[in-house]
Amino acid sequence: MQKSFLFIAVLAAGLASCHKLDVPITTQLTPSVYPTDSAQFITASGPAYVALRGNYAVEFFFQQTLSTDEAILPARGGNWYDGAQNQQMHYHSWNKDNNYVNTNWTWLATIIGVVNQELSILNADEPSTYSAKQQNLAELKMVRALAYFYMIDNYGNVPIDTVYGDFNAHPTVARAQVFSFLENDIKGCLPYLSRATGTATYGRMNLYSAYALLAKMYLNAQVYTGTARWNDCIAACDTVINSGLYSLAPLSDYLVMFYPTNGPTSLGSENEFIFAIPYDPNLTNNVFPFRAVNIHARYDVPRSEQAKFSLPFDPSAPESTIPSFYDSYFSWDKNDVRNGQWLTGLQYLKDGVTPVTVTTTNLGYNQFYTGGSPSASYTYQVNLSEAVTLRQDSALFDCGNDEIAWNMGYRDIKFYPDWTSTSRNQNNDEPVFRYADILLMKAEAILQGGTATNGQTALSLCNALRAQRTTSPAWTNVTLDSIYNERTREFTQENWHRNDMIRFGKFENAWGFKVDADVNHRIFPIPTTALTLNPNLTQNPGY
């Protein structure tokens, strides 16, 4: 059941894109034949969710993480250099032609355009007597609202476009004004959104995902508008908390809720996910949520054998973390279940005893080998080192094309690989809003000066979360830095770290090889593609 909505969304998208003008009317989907009932009206909104799924797990993920201290994606012998897009993310040297900058703008603009089209069609086609009409329209507007939130978070000043068929070149609108439009649009949806949770609404925006989005907006309001909205953030969080519909995954299920089996009825995620984007390898292309581990058998291990291992052991995929990130947030508390998302050091098979070994040559292991037997066999145990060194070519962001390079960097496997997939597409659903985020947003807002409610303090909220994440003693005090640290541990790989770093004033810090401190880089440039299509756009400062 958990993937059912994804299936109908894909079906609806396919149907919506397959019209032909030269066939009899009986073969076409027209308002008289589709959609005509409540189930069909729901599936007709599927293309908006298909569009939303688009870049989220790959290009958008890389833009959010590689621009922070959370991850680095260097080249290995030229592989993954990709026109310097990953290097630019790390150094904060991106420009309007960076591939991530361009594709993610296009992705978000596409979501907005698809929603505008669907709103226009369904508003006209859905009969006014249909009781769920306003709910369907409000749900679609919430998908658009999420896209606009990502727009202002990543690009600052953006155009506002809500009318399908309006092909005028809209000018750039100030970030604060877009924030106000977005806030009003969301509030207008609240009375109509579903309050239901569980399988029936999984993967769809409901009332509580709307309040989670409002809370995230108010948490960042000072960044976006110059005016703090801490009490509004607390009130939005309280709506979710007071519903009683969500809870934290217990300590034993923290890692489980990101497994390929996650969903509305799985351990952990069934009560903690407020809004998630479903993925299915049989229906979805371009999904790579494990991102840091290549499950294909680079070591000539058959796929049937891979399933026997408790840890993926192929370090050929390039993304890893930066040593200071791991050392600062994960190495100090050995009792924290969140440490289990990392692959570090020597690797073993499922029994925990048998080493994972690779046989290559002396030259294959170390491309800089200078001994007399470059072709001689060399066997080593896979050992992921913490440091990442640009030992082949620093200008090309390259670690080298040998086993030493492949083993550089600790790897995050929070979104645990699905060994059953015959491609790199995975079954892991990606959470956008979780209950843990609600608690930590409220704690941060209180500590920033907001008014505590429901007898909850910043300390009690943090300890409530930590009680389900570590067996270490509860905190006795809490600071903004400790909340930042807790957010970093809790939401690694979930597309929030860049947002957090900017809000906490840490985005200009130095990490890895990056020393850039230009505050203009808190937002990305308006990309070339957008400027070409719309000459009324104004480029962001510093670009």
XYZ file of C-alpha atoms in Angstrom:
543
model
C 0.000 0.000 0.000
C 2.786 2.426 0.809
C 3.707 2.870 -2.850
C 0.142 2.983 -4.168
C -0.076 6.730 -4.381
C 3.257 6.870 -6.182
C 1.910 4.413 -8.748
C -1.253 6.372 -9.463
C 0.800 9.556 -9.619
C 3.051 8.040 -12.273
C 0.009 6.703 -14.101
C -1.662 10.091 -14.028
C 1.487 11.781 -15.283
C 1.752 9.334 -18.128
C -1.873 9.801 -19.071
C -1.560 13.554 -18.907
C 1.352 13.499 -21.345
C -0.065 11.097 -23.949
C -2.822 13.075 -25.654
C -3.074 12.855 -29.463
C -5.156 15.187 -31.540
C -5.858 12.851 -34.468
C -7.679 9.980 -32.766
C -11.351 9.483 -31.990
C -12.621 11.256 -28.923
C -13.431 7.943 -27.241
C -9.712 7.279 -26.778
C -8.934 10.604 -25.139
C -9.123 11.663 -21.522
C -11.527 14.565 -21.536
C -13.410 16.257 -18.678
C -16.457 14.197 -19.600
C -14.683 10.878 -19.003
C -11.770 11.686 -16.691
C -11.674 12.779 -13.957
C -15.282 12.133 -13.005
C -15.255 10.788 -9.426
C -13.399 11.405 -6.168
C -10.758 8.730 -6.738
C -9.998 10.050 -10.210
C -9.793 13.625 -8.985
C -7.149 12.500 -6.495
C -5.117 10.654 -9.139
C -5.410 13.640 -11.453
C -3.246 15.583 -9.004
C -0.492 12.987 -9.393
C 1.708 14.925 -11.854
C 2.427 17.524 -9.160
C 3.903 14.829 -6.926
C 5.778 13.267 -9.816
C 7.349 16.664 -10.474
C 8.150 17.153 -6.793
C 9.910 13.808 -6.637
C 12.111 14.854 -9.595
C 15.423 16.230 -8.333
C 14.839 15.821 -4.624
C 16.987 12.754 -3.963
C 19.863 13.582 -6.296
C 20.590 17.058 -7.714
C 18.809 18.925 -4.945
C 20.464 16.720 -2.340
C 23.907 17.421 -3.769
C 23.298 21.171 -3.852
C 22.192 21.175 -0.208
C 24.932 18.916 1.145
C 28.019 19.527 -0.994
C 27.788 23.253 -0.264
C 28.190 22.460 3.469
C 30.682 20.698 5.728
C 28.454 17.599 5.647
C 29.815 16.096 2.455
C 32.440 16.323 -0.233
C 32.442 14.741 -3.675
C 35.941 14.882 -5.194
C 36.990 13.344 -8.485
C 38.711 9.976 -8.713
C 40.893 9.854 -11.791
C 38.555 12.271 -13.540
C 35.437 10.338 -12.577
C 32.768 12.530 -10.959
C 34.531 15.739 -11.893
C 31.405 16.510 -13.894
C 32.376 19.895 -15.243
C 33.557 21.077 -11.828
C 30.009 21.213 -10.464
C 30.962 19.303 -7.297
C 34.198 21.204 -6.838
C 32.332 24.510 -7.106
C 29.813 23.409 -4.487
C 32.626 22.689 -2.056
C 34.621 25.866 -2.661
C 31.507 28.089 -2.916
C 32.807 29.130 -6.321
C 29.617 28.259 -8.214
C 28.302 30.567 -10.920
C 25.116 30.887 -12.938
C 26.226 28.036 -15.217
C 26.713 25.435 -12.489
C 24.650 22.380 -13.368
C 23.033 22.052 -9.938
C 22.163 25.747 -9.901
C 20.488 25.419 -13.291
C 18.731 22.078 -12.942
C 17.303 22.756 -9.497
C 15.858 26.110 -10.531
C 14.278 24.392 -13.530
C 12.967 21.582 -11.309
C 11.309 23.971 -8.867
C 9.902 26.124 -11.656
C 8.503 22.979 -13.264
C 6.706 21.984 -10.052
C 5.141 25.441 -9.851
C 4.086 25.306 -13.500
C 2.600 21.820 -13.205
C 0.614 22.809 -10.126
C -0.661 25.960 -11.806
C -1.849 23.860 -14.736
C -3.551 21.296 -12.504
C -5.231 23.990 -10.422
C -6.600 25.547 -13.577
C -7.925 22.263 -14.959
C -9.342 20.838 -11.735
C -10.870 24.105 -10.624
C -12.803 24.149 -13.885
C -13.560 20.432 -14.142
C -14.321 19.449 -10.572
C -18.008 20.117 -9.892
C -18.722 22.592 -7.124
C -20.895 19.935 -5.494
C -17.887 17.637 -5.078
C -17.217 17.781 -1.346
C -13.443 17.291 -1.570
C -12.865 19.855 -4.297
C -11.400 22.516 -2.001
C -9.264 19.893 -0.277
C -7.783 18.763 -3.593
C -7.035 22.320 -4.651
C -5.515 23.173 -1.262
C -3.319 20.075 -1.387
C -1.968 21.084 -4.773
C -1.270 24.598 -3.533
C 0.768 23.080 -0.711
C 2.975 21.261 -3.218
C 3.510 24.602 -4.934
C 4.187 26.239 -1.566
C 6.933 23.732 -0.797
C 8.549 24.466 -4.167
C 8.363 28.211 -3.500
C 9.900 27.677 -0.064
C 12.851 25.891 -1.652
C 13.033 28.700 -4.213
C 13.388 31.506 -1.653
C 15.684 29.408 0.507
C 18.079 28.699 -2.364
C 17.673 31.652 -4.723
C 16.339 34.513 -2.582
C 14.383 36.921 -4.793
C 12.255 35.009 -7.296
C 9.244 35.718 -9.535
C 5.702 34.888 -8.418
C 3.628 33.004 -10.971
C 0.280 31.453 -10.068
C -1.731 31.670 -13.296
C -1.638 28.894 -15.852
C -1.389 30.218 -19.379
C 0.194 33.503 -18.355
C 3.335 33.613 -20.458
C 4.405 37.111 -19.466
C 7.982 37.484 -18.235
C 7.449 38.080 -14.526
C 10.015 40.226 -12.714
C 12.018 39.191 -9.675
C 10.122 39.800 -6.433
C 11.847 40.581 -3.126
C 12.347 37.560 -0.891
C 10.302 39.096 1.939
C 7.410 39.707 -0.434
C 7.493 36.125 -1.691
C 7.553 34.995 1.948
C 4.397 37.024 2.626
C 2.662 35.629 -0.462
C 3.625 32.123 0.577
C 2.451 32.578 4.171
C -0.937 33.884 3.049
C -1.332 31.132 0.469
C -0.633 28.420 3.044
C -2.969 29.961 5.619
C -5.687 30.066 2.985
C -5.276 26.304 2.518
C -5.435 25.332 6.190
C -9.237 25.068 6.558
C -9.461 22.644 3.643
C -6.511 20.309 4.165
C -7.014 16.747 5.336
C -6.299 15.920 8.961
C -5.931 12.237 8.136
C -2.613 10.421 8.505
C -1.413 6.938 7.650
C -1.565 4.931 4.455
C -4.498 6.799 2.908
C -2.666 10.124 2.804
C 0.956 8.974 2.875
C 3.076 10.951 0.427
C 0.462 13.705 0.206
C 0.415 17.116 1.870
C -2.026 17.297 4.783
C -2.809 19.875 7.472
C 0.178 18.952 9.607
C 2.683 19.062 6.768
C 1.341 22.573 6.090
C 2.015 23.578 9.699
C 5.455 21.947 9.518
C 6.217 24.098 6.468
C 4.937 27.206 8.261
C 7.129 26.374 11.257
C 10.157 26.048 8.971
C 9.342 29.390 7.351
C 8.934 31.158 10.693
C 12.139 29.565 12.000
C 13.998 31.168 9.086
C 11.940 34.363 8.899
C 14.751 36.541 10.212
C 16.992 35.292 7.398
C 14.317 35.702 4.732
C 12.619 38.933 5.843
C 14.768 40.530 8.541
C 12.023 40.038 11.164
C 12.067 37.188 13.702
C 8.871 35.103 14.067
C 9.790 32.820 16.981
C 6.348 32.719 18.609
C 4.708 31.967 15.275
C 7.142 29.085 14.841
C 6.219 27.761 18.297
C 2.490 28.030 17.554
C 2.882 26.105 14.287
C 4.890 23.403 16.060
C 2.272 23.184 18.800
C -0.441 22.426 16.263
C 1.487 19.342 15.206
C 2.428 18.371 18.757
C -1.065 18.862 20.160
C -2.619 16.728 17.423
C -1.222 13.665 19.175
C -0.852 11.969 15.802
C 2.951 11.878 15.638
C 5.698 10.535 17.854
C 9.417 9.889 17.821
C 10.753 6.616 16.547
C 12.222 4.678 19.465
C 15.975 4.290 19.717
C 15.871 0.816 18.184
C 14.048 2.083 15.099
C 15.926 5.292 14.288
C 18.007 3.720 11.527
C 15.175 1.409 10.485
C 12.943 4.315 9.494
C 15.300 5.148 6.625
C 15.548 1.561 5.316
C 14.232 0.587 1.867
C 11.240 -0.876 3.723
C 10.197 2.464 5.208
C 6.704 3.827 4.689
C 3.378 4.458 6.425
C 3.274 1.084 8.170
C 6.973 0.445 8.825
C 8.799 0.661 12.126
C 9.726 4.183 13.127
C 8.586 6.065 10.086
C 4.882 5.293 10.474
C 4.504 7.841 13.301
C 7.488 10.132 12.787
C 7.192 11.022 9.093
C 4.878 14.004 8.671
C 5.524 14.302 4.946
C 7.714 12.028 2.850
C 8.429 11.610 -0.847
C 7.876 7.967 -1.862
C 10.334 6.193 -4.142
C 10.003 2.861 -5.880
C 12.755 1.378 -8.079
C 10.149 -0.180 -10.366
C 8.428 3.127 -11.072
C 11.069 5.762 -10.593
C 14.200 6.736 -12.461
C 17.117 8.764 -11.167
C 16.842 7.816 -7.514
C 20.105 7.413 -5.645
C 19.291 7.930 -1.968
C 22.245 5.921 -0.711
C 24.482 8.331 -2.687
C 27.689 7.428 -0.867
C 28.027 3.717 -1.619
C 28.016 2.036 -5.003
C 26.273 -1.313 -4.596
C 27.387 -2.600 -7.985
C 30.013 -5.283 -7.629
C 33.186 -3.408 -8.354
C 34.982 -6.164 -6.480
C 33.481 -8.901 -8.663
C 31.166 -10.101 -5.907
C 27.934 -11.508 -7.376
C 24.740 -9.704 -6.443
C 23.464 -12.900 -4.834
C 26.418 -12.735 -2.467
C 26.014 -9.035 -1.738
C 22.754 -9.721 0.053
C 24.638 -11.724 2.688
C 26.510 -8.707 3.969
C 25.206 -6.483 6.723
C 27.197 -3.535 5.373
C 27.714 -2.383 1.819
C 31.442 -2.575 1.276
C 32.101 -1.124 -2.140
C 33.692 2.297 -1.592
C 33.816 3.181 -5.278
C 31.149 5.890 -5.142
C 32.751 9.207 -4.332
C 30.721 11.107 -1.770
C 32.014 11.082 1.784
C 32.008 13.360 4.778
C 34.585 15.903 5.866
C 36.696 14.753 8.852
C 35.803 17.755 11.005
C 32.093 17.051 10.485
C 32.318 13.472 11.684
C 34.663 14.321 14.543
C 32.520 17.217 15.771
C 29.120 15.560 15.745
C 29.478 11.793 15.891
C 32.715 10.552 17.406
C 32.168 11.787 20.963
C 29.048 9.838 22.036
C 29.564 6.121 21.547
C 26.047 5.409 22.865
C 24.282 7.367 20.123
C 22.353 5.145 17.717
C 22.901 7.723 14.968
C 26.559 6.678 14.816
C 25.339 3.546 13.059
C 24.729 5.426 9.821
C 28.468 5.644 9.091
C 30.907 3.291 7.415
C 34.343 3.886 8.904
C 37.673 2.096 9.057
C 38.185 -1.608 8.402
C 35.266 -3.423 6.776
C 34.068 -6.928 7.631
C 31.463 -9.339 6.339
C 28.196 -9.951 8.155
C 29.850 -12.141 10.770
C 31.887 -9.152 11.940
C 35.052 -11.229 11.801
C 35.825 -12.033 8.165
C 37.632 -9.103 6.523
C 36.376 -7.671 3.260
C 39.410 -7.977 1.018
C 40.251 -6.777 -2.470
C 42.916 -8.214 -4.733
C 44.515 -5.877 -7.210
C 48.110 -5.058 -8.188
C 50.721 -2.912 -6.528
C 50.080 -0.211 -9.115
C 46.314 -0.670 -8.878
C 46.465 -0.131 -5.139
C 48.757 2.894 -5.365
C 49.119 4.668 -8.709
C 52.288 6.298 -7.407
C 53.962 2.952 -6.715
C 57.659 3.117 -7.648
C 58.831 -0.385 -6.762
C 60.019 -3.034 -9.148
C 56.816 -5.115 -9.335
C 53.956 -2.878 -10.464
C 51.932 -5.818 -11.828
C 52.424 -8.099 -8.836
C 49.272 -9.156 -6.984
C 48.350 -7.124 -3.916
C 45.521 -7.973 -1.489
C 44.270 -5.595 1.164
C 41.375 -5.265 3.581
C 38.946 -2.489 2.697
C 39.751 0.341 5.082
C 37.851 3.611 4.768
C 40.160 6.391 5.859
C 38.798 9.605 7.359
C 40.975 12.026 5.411
C 40.293 13.084 1.839
C 43.442 14.158 -0.006
C 43.647 15.655 -3.487
C 46.792 13.687 -4.232
C 46.437 13.437 -8.013
C 45.482 17.002 -8.987
C 44.272 19.661 -6.569
C 43.228 21.959 -9.424
C 40.922 19.244 -10.745
C 39.724 18.247 -7.250
C 41.116 14.765 -7.829
C 42.104 12.149 -5.232
C 43.527 9.679 -7.727
C 42.489 6.610 -9.667
C 43.561 3.777 -7.378
C 42.393 1.802 -4.371
C 43.806 4.332 -1.921
C 41.626 7.004 -3.494
C 38.539 4.774 -3.580
C 38.894 4.173 0.156
C 39.140 7.840 1.135
C 36.415 9.264 3.312
C 33.841 7.983 5.804
C 30.562 7.104 4.063
C 27.030 7.734 5.263
C 24.530 4.910 4.706
C 21.565 6.410 6.544
C 19.383 5.601 3.531
C 20.489 2.006 3.585
C 20.998 0.433 0.151
C 18.319 -1.850 -1.211
C 20.136 -5.008 -2.236
C 17.048 -6.289 -4.057
C 17.117 -3.517 -6.648
C 18.554 -4.499 -9.999
C 19.585 -0.896 -10.656
C 20.841 1.978 -8.565
C 17.220 3.089 -8.121
C 16.123 2.501 -4.562
C 13.000 1.891 -2.483
C 13.860 4.281 0.379
C 11.248 6.990 0.876
C 12.744 10.387 1.714
C 11.283 12.322 4.645
C 10.826 16.060 4.175
C 9.278 16.809 7.577
C 9.706 14.626 10.649
C 8.345 14.953 14.175
C 11.912 15.258 15.477
C 12.220 18.455 13.459
C 9.068 19.862 15.087
C 10.561 19.346 18.566
C 13.926 20.851 17.694
C 12.389 23.807 15.845
C 10.287 24.599 18.894
C 13.303 24.227 21.200
C 15.358 26.591 19.049
C 12.549 29.165 18.855
C 12.156 29.141 22.641
C 15.883 29.581 23.168
C 15.891 32.441 20.665
C 13.370 34.304 22.839
C 10.016 32.760 22.006
C 7.509 31.971 24.735
C 7.556 28.426 26.088
C 4.204 26.597 25.931
C 2.632 23.342 27.125
C 5.136 23.157 29.968
C 7.866 22.363 27.448
C 11.263 24.039 27.585
C 14.118 23.969 25.127
C 15.905 21.565 27.474
C 12.949 19.215 27.922
C 12.296 19.085 24.193
C 15.925 18.258 23.402
C 16.053 15.615 26.110
C 12.811 14.077 24.828
C 14.516 13.584 21.474
C 17.825 12.420 22.895
C 16.070 9.824 25.049
C 15.195 8.070 21.786
C 18.634 8.502 20.220
C 21.230 7.715 22.917
C 21.584 5.907 26.219
C 23.907 8.622 27.519
C 22.673 10.811 30.418
C 20.178 13.591 29.736
C 21.456 17.108 29.251
C 21.440 19.474 32.207
C 21.550 22.638 30.102
C 21.042 23.634 26.487
C 22.490 26.359 24.266
C 21.905 27.394 20.672
C 25.135 25.661 19.726
C 24.011 22.423 21.349
C 20.714 22.605 19.441
C 22.654 23.201 16.222
C 24.834 20.187 17.013
C 21.768 18.061 17.731
C 20.127 19.112 14.473
C 23.315 18.181 12.636
C 23.350 14.688 14.142
C 19.631 14.141 13.674
C 19.151 15.343 10.097
C 22.358 14.329 8.349
C 21.617 13.547 4.678
C 18.076 14.994 4.902
C 18.608 18.259 2.974
C 18.444 20.602 6.005
C 22.077 21.235 6.923
C 22.679 24.135 4.540
C 19.523 25.798 5.829
C 20.708 25.295 9.419
C 24.244 26.531 8.784
C 22.972 29.779 7.297
C 20.508 30.412 10.133
C 23.162 29.751 12.786
C 25.752 31.933 11.032
C 28.150 29.080 10.252
C 27.951 28.968 6.460
C 30.940 31.290 6.070
C 33.216 29.103 8.215
C 36.162 27.260 6.673
C 35.997 23.475 6.230
C 37.748 20.902 4.086
C 39.471 22.859 1.325
C 36.942 25.698 1.426
C 37.859 29.127 2.838
C 35.251 31.329 1.118
C 33.392 33.639 3.523
C 31.286 35.699 1.112
C 27.811 36.182 2.615
C 26.422 36.597 -0.901
C 26.900 32.865 -1.288
C 24.131 32.144 1.194
C 21.956 32.070 -1.898
C 22.747 30.789 -5.363
C 22.761 32.891 -8.540
C 19.790 33.081 -10.866
C 20.885 30.531 -13.468
C 21.682 31.193 -17.101
C 18.689 29.205 -18.335
C 16.267 31.333 -16.316
C 17.882 34.624 -17.333
C 17.729 33.603 -20.979
C 14.037 32.728 -20.798
C 13.071 35.709 -18.662
C 15.033 38.943 -19.191
C 12.992 40.624 -16.427
C 14.817 38.659 -13.741
C 17.430 40.503 -11.671
C 20.640 38.662 -10.791
C 21.412 38.179 -7.101
C 24.097 40.364 -5.447
C 27.665 39.146 -5.866
C 27.024 37.327 -9.115
